[in-house]
Amino acid sequence: MGEEAFPFRQIDAYDLNRKWKWFWNLMEKMDPNTKRLGKDNTSYVFIYGGNDKLIQNLSNAIRDLEDEMMKNVNMNIENYQLGNDNPDDVPYFWMGINRKKQKESKNRVDSEVEVVVDTLLSFKEDKLGWVLLSDSHPYMVVLKVCLQQT
């Protein structure tokens, strides 16, 4: 959770939960197996999507990172490639993000949730791909990842 975590007050926990709970609800509707991701509180969870080259490079990088972490730290890495098990999950995911955007726009409140939704929607058109990182369910960090195409 990084800088968002300190100083930590009860209202901060509420805000962080509100900021990401809708996302995890969407993920669990799309694929009930995602409910288990990061629940042990000792895992970093990567959720990602994109073109085949990015997915291959990222999968390899995550595997290497996991091997390195296993040697040095008692931490697990879990990853979830959007659409890997069911390609229909990809459009369902983006439709869910769009629905959240419409709902937030309708409320006409400039909220942190709306910023997250806008950021996620910007990933939809990214030709390379996108990555989200969670270090504690239900929280999430949006990563802007630049991986060189080789």
PDB file of C-alpha atoms in Angstrom:
ATOM      1  CA  MET A   1       0.000   0.000   0.000  1.00  0.00           C
ATOM      2  CA  GLY A   2       3.056   2.210   0.244  1.00  0.00           C
ATOM      3  CA  GLU A   3       2.569   5.887   0.943  1.00  0.00           C
ATOM      4  CA  GLU A   4      -1.215   5.520   1.068  1.00  0.00           C
ATOM      5  CA  ALA A   5      -0.868   3.476   4.259  1.00  0.00           C
ATOM      6  CA  PHE A   6       0.709   6.050   6.570  1.00  0.00           C
ATOM      7  CA  PRO A   7      -0.445   7.703   8.717  1.00  0.00           C
ATOM      8  CA  PHE A   8      -3.096   5.037   9.024  1.00  0.00           C
ATOM      9  CA  ARG A   9      -6.443   5.906  10.548  1.00  0.00           C
ATOM     10  CA  GLN A  10      -9.760   4.078  10.511  1.00  0.00           C
ATOM     11  CA  ILE A  11     -11.075   6.461   7.843  1.00  0.00           C
ATOM     12  CA  ASP A  12      -8.023   5.621   5.696  1.00  0.00           C
ATOM     13  CA  ALA A  13      -8.917   1.927   5.816  1.00  0.00           C
ATOM     14  CA  TYR A  14     -12.461   2.783   4.778  1.00  0.00           C
ATOM     15  CA  ASP A  15     -11.244   4.949   1.879  1.00  0.00           C
ATOM     16  CA  LEU A  16      -8.809   2.319   0.613  1.00  0.00           C
ATOM     17  CA  ASN A  17     -11.431  -0.393   0.853  1.00  0.00           C
ATOM     18  CA  ARG A  18     -13.979   1.740  -1.029  1.00  0.00           C
ATOM     19  CA  LYS A  19     -11.384   2.630  -3.626  1.00  0.00           C
ATOM     20  CA  TRP A  20     -10.765  -1.016  -4.623  1.00  0.00           C
ATOM     21  CA  LYS A  21     -13.656  -3.159  -3.355  1.00  0.00           C
ATOM     22  CA  TRP A  22     -15.653  -2.633  -6.559  1.00  0.00           C
ATOM     23  CA  PHE A  23     -12.640  -3.880  -8.569  1.00  0.00           C
ATOM     24  CA  TRP A  24     -12.345  -7.119  -6.603  1.00  0.00           C
ATOM     25  CA  ASN A  25     -16.123  -7.605  -6.833  1.00  0.00           C
ATOM     26  CA  LEU A  26     -15.831  -7.302 -10.626  1.00  0.00           C
ATOM     27  CA  MET A  27     -12.941  -9.776 -10.688  1.00  0.00           C
ATOM     28  CA  GLU A  28     -14.857 -12.282  -8.550  1.00  0.00           C
ATOM     29  CA  LYS A  29     -17.976 -11.990 -10.743  1.00  0.00           C
ATOM     30  CA  MET A  30     -15.843 -12.584 -13.799  1.00  0.00           C
ATOM     31  CA  ASP A  31     -13.898 -15.486 -12.295  1.00  0.00           C
ATOM     32  CA  PRO A  32     -14.828 -16.826  -8.837  1.00  0.00           C
ATOM     33  CA  ASN A  33     -11.295 -18.247  -8.479  1.00  0.00           C
ATOM     34  CA  THR A  34      -9.917 -14.715  -8.109  1.00  0.00           C
ATOM     35  CA  LYS A  35     -11.508 -14.558  -4.663  1.00  0.00           C
ATOM     36  CA  ARG A  36      -8.547 -16.487  -3.271  1.00  0.00           C
ATOM     37  CA  LEU A  37      -5.893 -14.149  -4.716  1.00  0.00           C
ATOM     38  CA  GLY A  38      -3.863 -12.445  -2.004  1.00  0.00           C
ATOM     39  CA  LYS A  39      -6.087 -13.650   0.804  1.00  0.00           C
ATOM     40  CA  ASP A  40      -3.167 -15.085   2.778  1.00  0.00           C
ATOM     41  CA  ASN A  41      -1.690 -11.582   3.273  1.00  0.00           C
ATOM     42  CA  THR A  42       1.776 -12.922   2.436  1.00  0.00           C
ATOM     43  CA  SER A  43       1.391 -12.642  -1.319  1.00  0.00           C
ATOM     44  CA  TYR A  44       1.940 -10.060  -3.970  1.00  0.00           C
ATOM     45  CA  VAL A  45      -0.642 -10.483  -6.707  1.00  0.00           C
ATOM     46  CA  PHE A  46       0.014  -9.408 -10.286  1.00  0.00           C
ATOM     47  CA  ILE A  47      -3.051  -9.017 -12.507  1.00  0.00           C
ATOM     48  CA  TYR A  48      -2.222  -8.269 -16.111  1.00  0.00           C
ATOM     49  CA  GLY A  49      -3.277  -8.323 -19.728  1.00  0.00           C
ATOM     50  CA  GLY A  50      -1.944  -7.313 -23.086  1.00  0.00           C
ATOM     51  CA  ASN A  51      -0.351  -8.623 -26.213  1.00  0.00           C
ATOM     52  CA  ASP A  52       1.287 -12.051 -26.401  1.00  0.00           C
ATOM     53  CA  LYS A  53       4.838 -10.709 -26.226  1.00  0.00           C
ATOM     54  CA  LEU A  54       4.162  -8.654 -23.092  1.00  0.00           C
ATOM     55  CA  ILE A  55       2.408 -11.563 -21.432  1.00  0.00           C
ATOM     56  CA  GLN A  56       5.307 -13.891 -22.201  1.00  0.00           C
ATOM     57  CA  ASN A  57       7.903 -11.367 -20.961  1.00  0.00           C
ATOM     58  CA  LEU A  58       5.903 -10.527 -17.866  1.00  0.00           C
ATOM     59  CA  SER A  59       5.227 -14.168 -17.028  1.00  0.00           C
ATOM     60  CA  ASN A  60       8.958 -14.872 -17.249  1.00  0.00           C
ATOM     61  CA  ALA A  61       9.815 -11.800 -15.154  1.00  0.00           C
ATOM     62  CA  ILE A  62       7.289 -12.785 -12.475  1.00  0.00           C
ATOM     63  CA  ARG A  63       8.682 -16.325 -12.396  1.00  0.00           C
ATOM     64  CA  ASP A  64      12.238 -14.980 -12.007  1.00  0.00           C
ATOM     65  CA  LEU A  65      11.117 -12.594  -9.272  1.00  0.00           C
ATOM     66  CA  GLU A  66       9.320 -15.386  -7.491  1.00  0.00           C
ATOM     67  CA  ASP A  67      12.423 -17.604  -7.616  1.00  0.00           C
ATOM     68  CA  GLU A  68      14.518 -14.772  -6.183  1.00  0.00           C
ATOM     69  CA  MET A  69      12.001 -13.942  -3.461  1.00  0.00           C
ATOM     70  CA  MET A  70      11.693 -17.570  -2.393  1.00  0.00           C
ATOM     71  CA  LYS A  71      15.430 -17.595  -1.672  1.00  0.00           C
ATOM     72  CA  ASN A  72      15.485 -14.385   0.349  1.00  0.00           C
ATOM     73  CA  VAL A  73      12.040 -13.568   1.727  1.00  0.00           C
ATOM     74  CA  ASN A  74       9.056 -15.455   3.048  1.00  0.00           C
ATOM     75  CA  MET A  75       6.740 -13.940   0.453  1.00  0.00           C
ATOM     76  CA  ASN A  76       4.642 -15.467  -2.296  1.00  0.00           C
ATOM     77  CA  ILE A  77       3.795 -14.176  -5.728  1.00  0.00           C
ATOM     78  CA  GLU A  78       0.522 -15.011  -7.417  1.00  0.00           C
ATOM     79  CA  ASN A  79      -0.367 -13.942 -10.907  1.00  0.00           C
ATOM     80  CA  TYR A  80      -3.569 -13.743 -12.860  1.00  0.00           C
ATOM     81  CA  GLN A  81      -3.516 -13.231 -16.589  1.00  0.00           C
ATOM     82  CA  LEU A  82      -6.817 -11.738 -17.658  1.00  0.00           C
ATOM     83  CA  GLY A  83      -8.456 -14.016 -20.219  1.00  0.00           C
ATOM     84  CA  ASN A  84      -5.969 -16.865 -19.879  1.00  0.00           C
ATOM     85  CA  ASP A  85      -8.565 -19.417 -18.763  1.00  0.00           C
ATOM     86  CA  ASN A  86     -11.513 -17.848 -20.548  1.00  0.00           C
ATOM     87  CA  PRO A  87     -11.024 -15.296 -23.369  1.00  0.00           C
ATOM     88  CA  ASP A  88     -14.587 -14.037 -22.755  1.00  0.00           C
ATOM     89  CA  ASP A  89     -13.339 -12.584 -19.455  1.00  0.00           C
ATOM     90  CA  VAL A  90     -11.479  -9.814 -21.307  1.00  0.00           C
ATOM     91  CA  PRO A  91     -14.526  -8.010 -22.753  1.00  0.00           C
ATOM     92  CA  TYR A  92     -16.485  -8.699 -19.542  1.00  0.00           C
ATOM     93  CA  PHE A  93     -13.717  -7.011 -17.534  1.00  0.00           C
ATOM     94  CA  TRP A  94     -13.674  -3.892 -19.727  1.00  0.00           C
ATOM     95  CA  MET A  95     -17.487  -3.695 -19.768  1.00  0.00           C
ATOM     96  CA  GLY A  96     -17.419  -3.811 -15.964  1.00  0.00           C
ATOM     97  CA  ILE A  97     -14.877  -0.985 -15.857  1.00  0.00           C
ATOM     98  CA  ASN A  98     -17.028   1.026 -18.299  1.00  0.00           C
ATOM     99  CA  ARG A  99     -20.125   0.441 -16.140  1.00  0.00           C
ATOM    100  CA  LYS A 100     -18.241   1.695 -13.100  1.00  0.00           C
ATOM    101  CA  LYS A 101     -17.184   4.794 -15.070  1.00  0.00           C
ATOM    102  CA  GLN A 102     -20.806   5.502 -15.994  1.00  0.00           C
ATOM    103  CA  LYS A 103     -21.903   5.057 -12.394  1.00  0.00           C
ATOM    104  CA  GLU A 104     -19.156   7.357 -11.071  1.00  0.00           C
ATOM    105  CA  SER A 105     -19.921   9.977 -13.749  1.00  0.00           C
ATOM    106  CA  LYS A 106     -23.604   9.855 -12.871  1.00  0.00           C
ATOM    107  CA  ASN A 107     -22.784  10.570  -9.215  1.00  0.00           C
ATOM    108  CA  ARG A 108     -20.839  13.649 -10.364  1.00  0.00           C
ATOM    109  CA  VAL A 109     -18.412  13.319  -7.519  1.00  0.00           C
ATOM    110  CA  ASP A 110     -14.710  13.766  -8.175  1.00  0.00           C
ATOM    111  CA  SER A 111     -13.539  10.738  -6.285  1.00  0.00           C
ATOM    112  CA  GLU A 112     -10.464   8.579  -6.011  1.00  0.00           C
ATOM    113  CA  VAL A 113     -12.532   5.745  -7.459  1.00  0.00           C
ATOM    114  CA  GLU A 114     -13.133   7.777 -10.608  1.00  0.00           C
ATOM    115  CA  VAL A 115      -9.385   8.399 -10.947  1.00  0.00           C
ATOM    116  CA  VAL A 116      -8.730   4.654 -10.664  1.00  0.00           C
ATOM    117  CA  VAL A 117     -11.450   3.872 -13.214  1.00  0.00           C
ATOM    118  CA  ASP A 118     -10.062   6.438 -15.673  1.00  0.00           C
ATOM    119  CA  THR A 119      -6.570   5.002 -15.249  1.00  0.00           C
ATOM    120  CA  LEU A 120      -7.799   1.465 -15.866  1.00  0.00           C
ATOM    121  CA  LEU A 121      -9.751   2.575 -18.937  1.00  0.00           C
ATOM    122  CA  SER A 122      -6.584   4.152 -20.333  1.00  0.00           C
ATOM    123  CA  PHE A 123      -5.017   0.670 -20.249  1.00  0.00           C
ATOM    124  CA  LYS A 124      -7.716  -0.712 -22.528  1.00  0.00           C
ATOM    125  CA  GLU A 125      -6.212   1.022 -25.561  1.00  0.00           C
ATOM    126  CA  ASP A 126      -2.594   0.325 -24.614  1.00  0.00           C
ATOM    127  CA  LYS A 127      -1.020  -1.688 -27.422  1.00  0.00           C
ATOM    128  CA  LEU A 128       1.502  -3.384 -25.135  1.00  0.00           C
ATOM    129  CA  GLY A 129      -0.454  -4.173 -22.000  1.00  0.00           C
ATOM    130  CA  TRP A 130      -0.965  -3.328 -18.358  1.00  0.00           C
ATOM    131  CA  VAL A 131      -0.188  -4.604 -14.882  1.00  0.00           C
ATOM    132  CA  LEU A 132      -1.856  -4.178 -11.503  1.00  0.00           C
ATOM    133  CA  LEU A 133      -0.168  -5.164  -8.254  1.00  0.00           C
ATOM    134  CA  SER A 134      -1.846  -5.978  -4.977  1.00  0.00           C
ATOM    135  CA  ASP A 135       0.073  -6.493  -1.770  1.00  0.00           C
ATOM    136  CA  SER A 136      -2.952  -6.884   0.458  1.00  0.00           C
ATOM    137  CA  HIS A 137      -6.442  -7.868  -0.675  1.00  0.00           C
ATOM    138  CA  PRO A 138      -8.597  -5.802  -1.234  1.00  0.00           C
ATOM    139  CA  TYR A 139      -6.053  -3.070  -1.943  1.00  0.00           C
ATOM    140  CA  MET A 140      -4.278  -2.475  -5.224  1.00  0.00           C
ATOM    141  CA  VAL A 141      -1.482  -0.417  -6.688  1.00  0.00           C
ATOM    142  CA  VAL A 142      -1.696   0.592 -10.328  1.00  0.00           C
ATOM    143  CA  LEU A 143       1.648   0.099 -12.014  1.00  0.00           C
ATOM    144  CA  LYS A 144       2.623   1.805 -15.186  1.00  0.00           C
ATOM    145  CA  VAL A 145       4.990  -0.712 -16.664  1.00  0.00           C
ATOM    146  CA  CYS A 146       7.302  -0.104 -19.553  1.00  0.00           C
ATOM    147  CA  LEU A 147       8.656  -3.313 -20.994  1.00  0.00           C
ATOM    148  CA  GLN A 148      10.793  -3.170 -24.062  1.00  0.00           C
ATOM    149  CA  GLN A 149       9.565  -5.098 -27.034  1.00  0.00           C
ATOM    150  CA  THR A 150      12.323  -7.356 -28.343  1.00  0.00           C
TER     151      THR A 150
END
